[in-house]
Amino acid sequence: RQDRVASLRFPDPAPCGKVPLAGQGLSRSYGSLEVFTDVDLVIDKGSRVMILGLNGAGKTTLLRILAGVDAPDTGSVDTGHGAVIGYYAQEHETLDPTATVEQTLAHAAPELDDSRRRTILGSFLFSGESVRKPTGVLSGGEKTRLSLACLVVSGANVLLLDEPTNDLDVDTLRSLEEALQKFAGCAMVISHDRWFLDRIATHILAYEGDSKVTFFDGNYTEYEEDRKKRLGSDAQPKRMKYKRLA
């Protein structure tokens, strides 16, 4: 069964401009606590940006803002020419719990006929009666596979993925790595899997505390070496601290 998942791949997406996604002056606070402030970023076509930070740092908040789910307190998000965003939510809140597996994929790609839809679902280990299950009763791993299937058929050329490695078996995880490495669009990914980060990342966006976000050109190992040189004894992870708004 797992060999079937190894065929996971993102089709060539629709053409887009050199800079499919950018943010300027992005800030977000909760009450008097400033989560991040004045974040500028430019995501080039072909780049794979891994987002790092302790739990509660604001990684998901930033991704939701870039996806257009939430609004920033200040700043703006600009999508480039031809950009099509595909958002993978960590808690799978984008899945309708009352819709079946098959209905969910049909909603993601209504142009697919029944035969093609069943073939795609089969490659993600949904077959027989399992395609008629409501998504609300699926396991964490099944929800992850269904969400990835929806991304595959979405035609998105900008992937925003919040912890897509959670609940994945080793074979599916390797398949996701290979699919992202070959993806012709761009991707921003939150993950705590250091091996995954090292294999996938072309850039790192890291929350380094005190509402500071650093953008680094390179993979995780290279970023860690740079961080230790810059911060010295302060490079050890600490509890997340937020700035208070004046």
Coordinates of N, CA and C in Angstrom, one line a residue:
R1 N 0.8 -1.2 0.0 CA 0.0 0.0 0.0 C 0.8 1.3 0.0
Q2 N 1.9 1.2 0.8 CA 2.7 2.4 0.9 C 3.4 2.8 -0.4
D3 N 3.8 1.7 -1.2 CA 4.4 2.0 -2.5 C 3.5 2.8 -3.4
R4 N 2.2 2.7 -3.2 CA 1.3 3.5 -4.1 C 1.4 5.0 -3.7
V5 N 1.6 5.3 -2.4 CA 1.8 6.7 -2.0 C 3.0 7.3 -2.6
A6 N 4.0 6.5 -2.9 CA 5.3 7.0 -3.4 C 5.2 7.7 -4.7
S7 N 4.0 7.6 -5.4 CA 3.8 8.3 -6.7 C 3.3 9.7 -6.5
L8 N 3.2 10.1 -5.2 CA 2.7 11.5 -4.9 C 3.6 12.5 -5.7
R9 N 3.0 13.4 -6.4 CA 3.7 14.4 -7.1 C 2.8 15.6 -7.4
F10 N 3.3 16.8 -7.4 CA 2.5 17.9 -7.8 C 2.6 18.2 -9.3
P11 N 1.5 18.2 -10.0 CA 1.6 18.5 -11.5 C 2.3 19.8 -11.7
D12 N 2.8 20.0 -12.9 CA 3.3 21.3 -13.3 C 2.2 22.4 -13.1
P13 N 2.4 23.4 -12.3 CA 1.4 24.4 -12.0 C 1.3 25.4 -13.2
A14 N 0.2 26.2 -13.1 CA 0.1 27.3 -14.1 C 1.2 28.2 -14.0
P15 N 1.6 28.8 -15.1 CA 2.7 29.8 -15.0 C 2.4 31.0 -14.1
C16 N 3.5 31.5 -13.5 CA 3.3 32.7 -12.6 C 4.5 33.6 -12.8
G17 N 4.4 34.8 -12.2 CA 5.6 35.7 -12.3 C 6.7 35.3 -11.4
K18 N 7.8 36.0 -11.6 CA 9.1 35.7 -10.8 C 8.9 35.8 -9.3
V19 N 8.0 36.7 -8.9 CA 7.7 36.9 -7.4 C 6.2 36.6 -7.2
P20 N 5.8 35.3 -6.9 CA 4.4 35.0 -6.8 C 3.8 35.6 -5.5
L21 N 4.7 35.8 -4.4 CA 4.1 36.2 -3.2 C 5.1 37.1 -2.4
A22 N 4.6 38.2 -1.9 CA 5.4 39.1 -1.1 C 4.6 39.8 0.0
G23 N 5.3 40.1 1.1 CA 4.6 40.8 2.2 C 5.5 42.1 2.6
Q24 N 4.8 43.1 2.9 CA 5.5 44.4 3.3 C 4.9 44.9 4.6
G25 N 5.9 45.1 5.6 CA 5.5 45.7 6.8 C 4.5 45.0 7.7
L26 N 4.5 43.6 7.6 CA 3.5 42.8 8.3 C 3.7 42.8 9.8
S27 N 2.6 43.1 10.5 CA 2.7 43.0 12.0 C 1.4 42.4 12.5
R28 N 1.5 41.8 13.6 CA 0.3 41.2 14.3 C 0.5 41.1 15.8
S29 N -0.5 41.5 16.5 CA -0.4 41.4 18.0 C -1.7 40.8 18.5
Y30 N -1.6 40.3 19.7 CA -2.8 39.8 20.4 C -2.9 40.6 21.7
G31 N -3.9 41.5 21.8 CA -4.0 42.3 22.9 C -2.8 43.3 22.9
S32 N -2.1 43.3 24.1 CA -0.9 44.1 24.2 C 0.3 43.4 23.8
L33 N 0.3 42.2 23.4 CA 1.5 41.4 23.0 C 1.7 41.4 21.5
E34 N 2.9 41.9 21.2 CA 3.3 42.0 19.8 C 3.9 40.6 19.3
V35 N 3.3 39.9 18.4 CA 3.8 38.6 18.0 C 4.9 38.8 17.0
F36 N 4.7 39.6 16.0 CA 5.8 39.9 15.1 C 5.5 41.3 14.5
T37 N 6.6 42.0 14.1 CA 6.4 43.4 13.7 C 7.2 43.7 12.5
D38 N 6.7 44.4 11.5 CA 7.4 45.0 10.4 C 8.1 43.9 9.6
V39 N 7.4 42.8 9.3 CA 8.1 41.7 8.5 C 7.9 42.0 7.0
D40 N 9.1 42.0 6.3 CA 9.1 42.1 4.9 C 9.6 40.8 4.3
L41 N 9.0 40.3 3.3 CA 9.5 39.0 2.7 C 9.1 39.0 1.2
V42 N 10.0 38.4 0.4 CA 9.7 38.2 -1.0 C 10.0 36.8 -1.3
I43 N 9.0 36.1 -1.8 CA 9.1 34.6 -2.1 C 9.2 34.5 -3.6
D44 N 10.4 34.1 -4.1 CA 10.6 33.9 -5.5 C 10.1 32.6 -6.0
K45 N 9.8 32.5 -7.3 CA 9.4 31.3 -7.9 C 10.5 30.3 -7.8
G46 N 10.2 29.1 -7.4 CA 11.2 28.0 -7.3 C 11.8 27.9 -5.9
S47 N 11.5 28.9 -5.0 CA 12.0 28.8 -3.7 C 11.2 28.0 -2.7
R48 N 11.8 27.4 -1.7 CA 11.1 26.6 -0.7 C 11.6 27.2 0.7
V49 N 10.7 27.9 1.3 CA 11.0 28.6 2.5 C 10.4 27.9 3.7
M50 N 11.3 27.5 4.6 CA 10.9 26.8 5.8 C 10.8 27.8 7.0
I51 N 9.7 27.7 7.7 CA 9.4 28.7 8.8 C 9.7 28.0 10.1
L52 N 10.6 28.6 10.9 CA 11.1 28.0 12.1 C 10.7 28.9 13.3
G53 N 10.5 28.3 14.5 CA 10.2 29.0 15.7 C 9.6 28.1 16.7
L54 N 9.7 28.5 18.0 CA 9.1 27.8 19.1 C 7.6 27.8 18.9
N55 N 6.9 26.9 19.6 CA 5.4 26.9 19.6 C 5.0 28.2 20.2
G56 N 4.0 28.8 19.6 CA 3.4 30.1 20.0 C 4.2 31.3 19.5
A57 N 5.1 31.1 18.6 CA 5.9 32.2 18.1 C 5.2 33.0 17.1
G58 N 4.1 32.5 16.4 CA 3.4 33.2 15.4 C 3.5 32.6 14.0
K59 N 4.1 31.4 13.9 CA 4.3 30.9 12.6 C 3.0 30.6 11.8
T60 N 2.0 30.0 12.5 CA 0.7 29.8 11.8 C 0.0 31.1 11.5
T61 N 0.1 32.0 12.4 CA -0.5 33.3 12.2 C 0.0 34.0 10.9
L62 N 1.4 33.9 10.7 CA 1.9 34.5 9.5 C 1.5 33.8 8.3
L63 N 1.4 32.4 8.3 CA 1.0 31.7 7.2 C -0.5 31.9 6.8
R64 N -1.3 32.1 7.8 CA -2.7 32.4 7.6 C -2.9 33.8 7.0
I65 N -2.1 34.7 7.4 CA -2.1 36.1 6.8 C -1.7 36.0 5.3
L66 N -0.6 35.2 5.0 CA -0.2 35.1 3.6 C -1.2 34.4 2.8
A67 N -1.9 33.5 3.4 CA -3.0 32.7 2.6 C -4.3 33.5 2.5
G68 N -4.4 34.7 3.1 CA -5.6 35.5 3.0 C -6.7 35.1 4.0
V69 N -6.3 34.1 4.9 CA -7.3 33.7 5.9 C -7.5 34.7 6.9
D70 N -6.4 35.3 7.4 CA -6.5 36.4 8.4 C -5.9 37.6 7.9
A71 N -6.2 38.8 8.5 CA -5.6 40.0 8.1 C -4.5 40.5 9.0
P72 N -3.5 41.1 8.5 CA -2.4 41.7 9.4 C -3.0 42.9 10.1
D73 N -2.3 43.3 11.2 CA -2.7 44.6 11.9 C -2.1 45.7 11.0
T74 N -0.9 45.5 10.5 CA -0.4 46.5 9.6 C 0.3 45.8 8.4
G75 N 0.5 46.5 7.3 CA 1.2 45.9 6.2 C 0.2 45.3 5.2
S76 N 0.8 44.7 4.1 CA 0.0 44.2 3.0 C 0.7 43.0 2.5
V77 N -0.1 42.1 1.9 CA 0.3 40.9 1.1 C 0.0 41.1 -0.3
D78 N 1.0 40.9 -1.2 CA 0.9 41.1 -2.6 C 1.1 39.7 -3.3
T79 N 0.1 39.3 -4.1 CA 0.2 38.1 -4.9 C 0.6 38.5 -6.3
G80 N 1.6 37.9 -6.9 CA 2.1 38.2 -8.2 C 1.2 37.8 -9.3
H81 N 1.6 38.1 -10.5 CA 0.8 37.7 -11.7 C 0.7 36.2 -11.8
G82 N -0.6 35.7 -11.9 CA -0.8 34.3 -12.1 C -0.7 33.5 -10.9
A83 N -0.5 34.1 -9.7 CA -0.3 33.3 -8.5 C -1.6 32.6 -8.1
V84 N -1.5 31.3 -7.8 CA -2.7 30.5 -7.2 C -2.2 29.9 -5.9
I85 N -2.8 30.3 -4.8 CA -2.4 29.9 -3.5 C -3.1 28.6 -3.1
G86 N -2.4 27.6 -2.6 CA -2.9 26.4 -2.0 C -2.5 26.4 -0.5
Y87 N -3.5 26.4 0.4 CA -3.2 26.4 1.8 C -3.5 25.1 2.5
Y88 N -2.5 24.6 3.2 CA -2.7 23.4 4.0 C -2.8 23.8 5.5
A89 N -3.9 23.5 6.2 CA -4.1 24.0 7.6 C -3.7 22.8 8.5
Q90 N -2.9 23.1 9.5 CA -2.4 22.1 10.4 C -3.6 21.3 11.1
E91 N -4.6 22.0 11.5 CA -5.7 21.4 12.2 C -6.8 20.9 11.2
H92 N -6.6 21.0 9.9 CA -7.5 20.5 8.9 C -8.9 21.2 9.0
E93 N -8.9 22.5 9.4 CA -10.1 23.2 9.6 C -10.7 23.6 8.2
T94 N -9.9 23.4 7.1 CA -10.4 23.7 5.8 C -11.2 22.6 5.3
L95 N -11.2 21.4 5.9 CA -12.0 20.3 5.5 C -13.4 20.4 6.1
D96 N -14.4 20.2 5.3 CA -15.8 20.2 5.8 C -16.1 18.8 6.5
P97 N -16.3 18.7 7.8 CA -16.5 17.4 8.4 C -17.7 16.6 8.0
T98 N -18.7 17.3 7.3 CA -19.9 16.6 6.9 C -19.7 16.1 5.5
A99 N -18.7 16.6 4.7 CA -18.5 16.1 3.3 C -17.8 14.8 3.3
T100 N -18.0 14.0 2.4 CA -17.3 12.7 2.2 C -15.9 13.0 1.6
V101 N -15.1 12.0 1.7 CA -13.8 12.1 1.1 C -13.9 12.4 -0.4
E102 N -14.8 11.7 -1.1 CA -14.9 11.9 -2.5 C -15.5 13.3 -2.8
Q103 N -16.5 13.7 -2.0 CA -17.0 15.1 -2.2 C -16.0 16.2 -2.0
T104 N -15.1 15.9 -1.0 CA -14.1 16.9 -0.7 C -13.1 17.1 -1.9
L105 N -12.7 16.0 -2.5 CA -11.8 16.1 -3.7 C -12.6 16.7 -4.9
A106 N -13.8 16.4 -5.0 CA -14.6 17.0 -6.1 C -14.8 18.5 -6.0
H107 N -14.9 18.9 -4.7 CA -15.0 20.4 -4.5 C -13.6 21.1 -4.8
A108 N -12.5 20.4 -4.5 CA -11.2 20.9 -4.8 C -10.9 21.0 -6.3
A109 N -11.5 20.1 -7.1 CA -11.2 20.0 -8.5 C -12.5 19.5 -9.2
P110 N -13.5 20.4 -9.4 CA -14.7 20.0 -10.0 C -14.6 19.5 -11.4
E111 N -13.5 19.9 -12.1 CA -13.4 19.5 -13.5 C -13.0 18.0 -13.7
L112 N -12.6 17.3 -12.6 CA -12.2 15.9 -12.7 C -13.5 15.0 -12.9
D113 N -13.4 14.0 -13.7 CA -14.5 13.0 -13.8 C -14.3 12.0 -12.7
D114 N -15.4 11.1 -12.5 CA -15.4 10.2 -11.4 C -14.2 9.2 -11.5
S115 N -13.8 8.8 -12.7 CA -12.7 7.8 -12.8 C -11.4 8.4 -12.4
R116 N -11.1 9.7 -12.8 CA -9.9 10.3 -12.5 C -9.8 10.6 -11.0
R117 N -11.0 11.0 -10.4 CA -11.1 11.3 -9.0 C -10.8 10.0 -8.2
R118 N -11.3 8.9 -8.6 CA -11.1 7.6 -7.9 C -9.6 7.2 -8.0
T119 N -9.0 7.5 -9.1 CA -7.6 7.1 -9.3 C -6.7 7.9 -8.4
I120 N -7.0 9.2 -8.3 CA -6.2 10.1 -7.4 C -6.4 9.7 -5.9
L121 N -7.6 9.4 -5.5 CA -7.9 9.0 -4.2 C -7.2 7.7 -3.9
G122 N -7.2 6.8 -4.8 CA -6.5 5.5 -4.6 C -5.0 5.7 -4.4
S123 N -4.4 6.6 -5.0 CA -3.0 6.9 -4.8 C -2.7 7.4 -3.4
F124 N -3.7 7.9 -2.8 CA -3.6 8.4 -1.4 C -4.3 7.4 -0.4
L125 N -4.4 6.2 -0.9 CA -4.9 5.1 0.0 C -6.4 5.2 0.4
F126 N -7.2 5.8 -0.4 CA -8.6 5.8 -0.3 C -9.2 5.0 -1.4
S127 N -9.9 4.0 -1.0 CA -10.5 3.1 -2.1 C -11.8 2.5 -1.5
G128 N -12.6 1.9 -2.3 CA -13.8 1.2 -1.9 C -14.7 2.1 -1.1
E129 N -15.2 1.6 0.1 CA -16.1 2.4 0.9 C -15.5 3.5 1.6
S130 N -14.2 3.6 1.7 CA -13.5 4.6 2.4 C -13.7 6.0 1.8
V131 N -14.0 6.0 0.5 CA -14.2 7.3 -0.2 C -15.6 7.9 0.2
R132 N -16.4 7.1 0.8 CA -17.7 7.6 1.3 C -17.7 8.0 2.7
K133 N -16.6 7.9 3.4 CA -16.5 8.4 4.8 C -16.6 9.9 4.9
P134 N -17.4 10.4 5.9 CA -17.3 11.8 6.2 C -15.9 12.2 6.7
T135 N -15.4 13.3 6.3 CA -14.0 13.7 6.7 C -13.9 13.9 8.2
G136 N -15.1 14.1 8.9 CA -15.1 14.3 10.3 C -14.7 13.1 11.1
V137 N -14.8 11.9 10.5 CA -14.5 10.6 11.2 C -13.1 10.1 10.8
L138 N -12.4 10.8 10.0 CA -11.1 10.3 9.5 C -10.0 10.5 10.6
S139 N -9.0 9.6 10.6 CA -7.9 9.8 11.5 C -7.0 10.9 11.1
G140 N -6.1 11.3 12.0 CA -5.2 12.4 11.6 C -4.4 12.1 10.3
G141 N -3.9 10.9 10.2 CA -3.2 10.6 9.0 C -4.0 10.6 7.7
E142 N -5.3 10.1 7.9 CA -6.2 10.2 6.7 C -6.5 11.6 6.3
K143 N -6.7 12.5 7.3 CA -7.0 13.9 7.0 C -5.8 14.5 6.3
T144 N -4.6 14.2 6.8 CA -3.4 14.7 6.1 C -3.3 14.3 4.7
R145 N -3.6 13.0 4.4 CA -3.5 12.5 3.0 C -4.6 13.1 2.2
L146 N -5.8 13.3 2.7 CA -6.8 13.9 1.9 C -6.5 15.4 1.6
S147 N -6.0 16.1 2.6 CA -5.6 17.5 2.4 C -4.5 17.6 1.3
L148 N -3.5 16.7 1.3 CA -2.5 16.7 0.3 C -3.1 16.4 -1.1
A149 N -4.0 15.4 -1.1 CA -4.6 15.1 -2.4 C -5.3 16.3 -3.0
C150 N -6.0 17.1 -2.1 CA -6.7 18.3 -2.6 C -5.7 19.3 -3.1
L151 N -4.5 19.4 -2.5 CA -3.5 20.3 -3.0 C -3.0 19.9 -4.3
V152 N -2.8 18.6 -4.5 CA -2.2 18.1 -5.7 C -3.1 18.4 -6.9
V153 N -4.5 18.4 -6.7 CA -5.4 18.7 -7.8 C -5.8 20.1 -7.9
S154 N -5.3 21.0 -7.0 CA -5.8 22.4 -7.0 C -5.2 23.2 -8.1
G155 N -4.0 22.8 -8.6 CA -3.3 23.6 -9.6 C -2.6 24.8 -9.0
A156 N -2.4 24.8 -7.7 CA -1.7 25.9 -7.0 C -0.3 26.0 -7.4
N157 N 0.2 27.2 -7.5 CA 1.7 27.4 -7.8 C 2.4 28.0 -6.6
V158 N 1.6 28.3 -5.5 CA 2.2 28.8 -4.3 C 1.6 27.9 -3.2
L159 N 2.4 27.1 -2.5 CA 1.9 26.2 -1.5 C 2.3 26.8 -0.1
L160 N 1.3 26.9 0.7 CA 1.5 27.4 2.1 C 1.1 26.2 3.0
L161 N 2.1 25.5 3.6 CA 1.9 24.3 4.3 C 2.2 24.4 5.8
D162 N 1.2 24.2 6.6 CA 1.3 24.3 8.1 C 1.4 22.9 8.7
E163 N 2.7 22.5 9.0 CA 2.9 21.2 9.6 C 2.4 20.0 8.8
P164 N 2.7 19.9 7.5 CA 2.2 18.8 6.7 C 2.8 17.5 7.0
T165 N 3.9 17.4 7.8 CA 4.6 16.2 8.1 C 3.9 15.5 9.3
N166 N 3.0 16.2 10.0 CA 2.4 15.5 11.2 C 1.5 14.3 10.7
D167 N 1.6 13.2 11.4 CA 0.7 12.0 11.2 C 1.1 11.3 9.9
L168 N 2.2 11.6 9.3 CA 2.6 10.9 8.1 C 3.5 9.7 8.4
D169 N 3.3 8.6 7.8 CA 4.3 7.5 7.9 C 5.5 7.8 7.1
V170 N 6.6 7.1 7.3 CA 7.9 7.4 6.8 C 7.9 7.4 5.3
D171 N 7.2 6.5 4.6 CA 7.2 6.4 3.2 C 6.5 7.6 2.6
T172 N 5.3 8.0 3.2 CA 4.6 9.1 2.7 C 5.4 10.4 2.9
L173 N 6.1 10.5 4.0 CA 6.9 11.7 4.3 C 8.0 11.8 3.2
R174 N 8.7 10.7 2.9 CA 9.7 10.8 1.8 C 9.1 11.2 0.5
S175 N 7.9 10.7 0.2 CA 7.2 11.0 -1.0 C 6.9 12.5 -1.1
L176 N 6.5 13.1 0.0 CA 6.2 14.5 0.1 C 7.5 15.3 -0.1
E177 N 8.6 14.9 0.5 CA 9.9 15.5 0.3 C 10.2 15.6 -1.2
E178 N 10.1 14.4 -1.9 CA 10.5 14.4 -3.3 C 9.6 15.2 -4.1
A179 N 8.3 15.2 -3.8 CA 7.3 16.0 -4.6 C 7.6 17.5 -4.4
L180 N 8.0 18.0 -3.2 CA 8.3 19.4 -3.0 C 9.6 19.8 -3.7
Q181 N 10.6 18.9 -3.7 CA 11.8 19.2 -4.4 C 11.7 19.3 -5.9
K182 N 10.7 18.7 -6.4 CA 10.5 18.7 -7.9 C 9.4 19.8 -8.3
F183 N 8.7 20.4 -7.3 CA 7.7 21.3 -7.5 C 8.2 22.5 -8.2
A184 N 7.5 22.9 -9.3 CA 8.0 24.0 -10.2 C 7.5 25.4 -9.6
G185 N 6.6 25.4 -8.7 CA 6.2 26.7 -8.1 C 7.0 27.0 -6.9
C186 N 6.4 27.7 -5.9 CA 7.2 28.0 -4.6 C 6.4 27.5 -3.4
A187 N 7.1 27.3 -2.3 CA 6.4 26.8 -1.1 C 6.9 27.4 0.1
M188 N 6.0 27.6 1.1 CA 6.4 28.0 2.5 C 5.9 26.9 3.4
V189 N 6.8 26.4 4.2 CA 6.4 25.2 5.0 C 6.8 25.4 6.5
I190 N 5.8 25.1 7.4 CA 6.2 25.0 8.8 C 6.4 23.6 9.1
S191 N 7.5 23.3 9.8 CA 7.7 21.9 10.2 C 8.8 21.9 11.3
H192 N 8.6 20.9 12.2 CA 9.6 20.7 13.3 C 10.6 19.5 13.0
D193 N 10.4 18.9 11.8 CA 11.2 17.8 11.3 C 12.5 18.3 10.7
R194 N 13.6 18.3 11.5 CA 14.9 18.9 11.0 C 15.4 18.2 9.8
W195 N 15.3 16.9 9.7 CA 15.7 16.1 8.5 C 15.0 16.6 7.3
F196 N 13.7 16.8 7.4 CA 12.8 17.3 6.3 C 13.3 18.7 5.9
L197 N 13.5 19.5 6.9 CA 13.9 20.9 6.7 C 15.2 21.0 5.9
D198 N 16.2 20.1 6.3 CA 17.5 20.1 5.6 C 17.4 19.7 4.2
R199 N 16.5 18.7 3.9 CA 16.4 18.2 2.5 C 15.6 19.1 1.6
I200 N 14.7 19.9 2.2 CA 13.8 20.7 1.4 C 14.2 22.2 1.2
A201 N 14.7 22.8 2.3 CA 14.8 24.2 2.3 C 15.8 24.8 1.3
T202 N 15.4 25.9 0.7 CA 16.3 26.8 0.0 C 16.5 28.1 0.8
H203 N 15.5 28.4 1.7 CA 15.6 29.6 2.5 C 15.0 29.2 3.9
I204 N 15.3 30.0 4.9 CA 14.8 29.8 6.2 C 14.2 31.2 6.7
L205 N 13.0 31.1 7.2 CA 12.4 32.3 7.9 C 12.2 31.9 9.3
A206 N 13.0 32.6 10.2 CA 13.1 32.1 11.6 C 12.6 33.2 12.6
Y207 N 11.8 32.8 13.5 CA 11.4 33.6 14.7 C 12.5 33.4 15.7
E208 N 13.2 34.5 16.0 CA 14.3 34.4 17.0 C 14.1 35.1 18.3
G209 N 12.8 35.4 18.6 CA 12.4 36.0 19.9 C 12.3 37.5 19.8
D210 N 11.6 38.1 20.8 CA 11.4 39.5 20.9 C 10.7 40.1 19.6
S211 N 9.8 39.2 19.0 CA 9.1 39.6 17.8 C 9.9 39.8 16.6
K212 N 11.2 39.3 16.6 CA 12.1 39.5 15.5 C 12.0 38.3 14.6
V213 N 11.9 38.5 13.2 CA 11.9 37.5 12.2 C 13.1 37.7 11.3
T214 N 13.9 36.6 11.1 CA 15.1 36.6 10.3 C 14.9 35.8 9.0
F215 N 15.3 36.4 7.9 CA 15.2 35.6 6.6 C 16.6 35.2 6.2
F216 N 16.8 33.9 6.0 CA 18.2 33.4 5.7 C 18.2 32.6 4.4
D217 N 19.2 32.8 3.6 CA 19.4 32.1 2.3 C 20.2 30.9 2.5
G218 N 19.5 29.7 2.5 CA 20.2 28.4 2.8 C 19.3 27.4 3.5
N219 N 19.9 26.2 3.8 CA 19.0 25.2 4.4 C 19.2 25.3 6.0
Y220 N 18.6 24.4 6.7 CA 18.5 24.4 8.1 C 19.9 24.4 8.8
T221 N 20.7 23.4 8.3 CA 22.1 23.3 8.9 C 22.9 24.6 8.8
E222 N 22.8 25.2 7.6 CA 23.5 26.4 7.3 C 23.0 27.6 8.2
Y223 N 21.7 27.6 8.3 CA 21.1 28.6 9.2 C 21.5 28.5 10.6
E224 N 21.5 27.2 11.1 CA 22.0 27.0 12.5 C 23.4 27.4 12.8
E225 N 24.3 27.2 11.8 CA 25.7 27.6 11.9 C 25.7 29.1 12.0
D226 N 25.0 29.8 11.1 CA 25.0 31.2 11.1 C 24.4 31.8 12.4
R227 N 23.3 31.2 12.8 CA 22.7 31.7 14.1 C 23.6 31.6 15.3
K228 N 24.4 30.5 15.4 CA 25.3 30.4 16.5 C 26.4 31.4 16.4
K229 N 26.9 31.7 15.2 CA 27.9 32.7 15.1 C 27.4 34.1 15.4
R230 N 26.1 34.4 15.0 CA 25.6 35.7 15.3 C 25.2 35.9 16.8
L231 N 24.6 34.8 17.4 CA 24.1 35.0 18.7 C 24.9 34.4 19.8
G232 N 25.9 33.6 19.5 CA 26.8 33.1 20.5 C 26.0 32.3 21.6
S233 N 26.2 32.7 22.9 CA 25.6 32.0 24.0 C 24.1 32.2 24.0
D234 N 23.6 33.2 23.3 CA 22.1 33.4 23.2 C 21.5 32.5 22.2
A235 N 22.2 31.7 21.5 CA 21.6 30.8 20.5 C 20.8 29.7 21.0
Q236 N 20.9 29.3 22.3 CA 20.1 28.3 22.8 C 18.7 28.6 22.9
P237 N 17.8 27.7 22.5 CA 16.3 28.0 22.5 C 15.9 28.4 23.9
K238 N 15.0 29.4 24.0 CA 14.4 29.9 25.2 C 12.9 30.0 25.1
R239 N 12.3 30.2 26.2 CA 10.8 30.4 26.2 C 10.5 31.6 25.3
M240 N 9.4 31.5 24.6 CA 9.0 32.5 23.7 C 8.7 33.8 24.5
K241 N 9.3 34.9 24.1 CA 9.0 36.2 24.7 C 8.4 37.1 23.6
Y242 N 7.4 37.9 24.0 CA 6.8 38.9 23.1 C 7.0 40.3 23.6
K243 N 7.1 41.2 22.7 CA 7.2 42.6 23.1 C 5.8 43.1 23.4
R244 N 5.8 44.0 24.4 CA 4.5 44.6 24.8 C 4.4 45.9 24.0
L245 N 3.2 46.1 23.5 CA 2.9 47.4 22.8 C 3.0 48.5 23.7
A246 N 3.6 49.6 23.3 CA 3.7 50.8 24.1 C 2.3 51.4 24.4

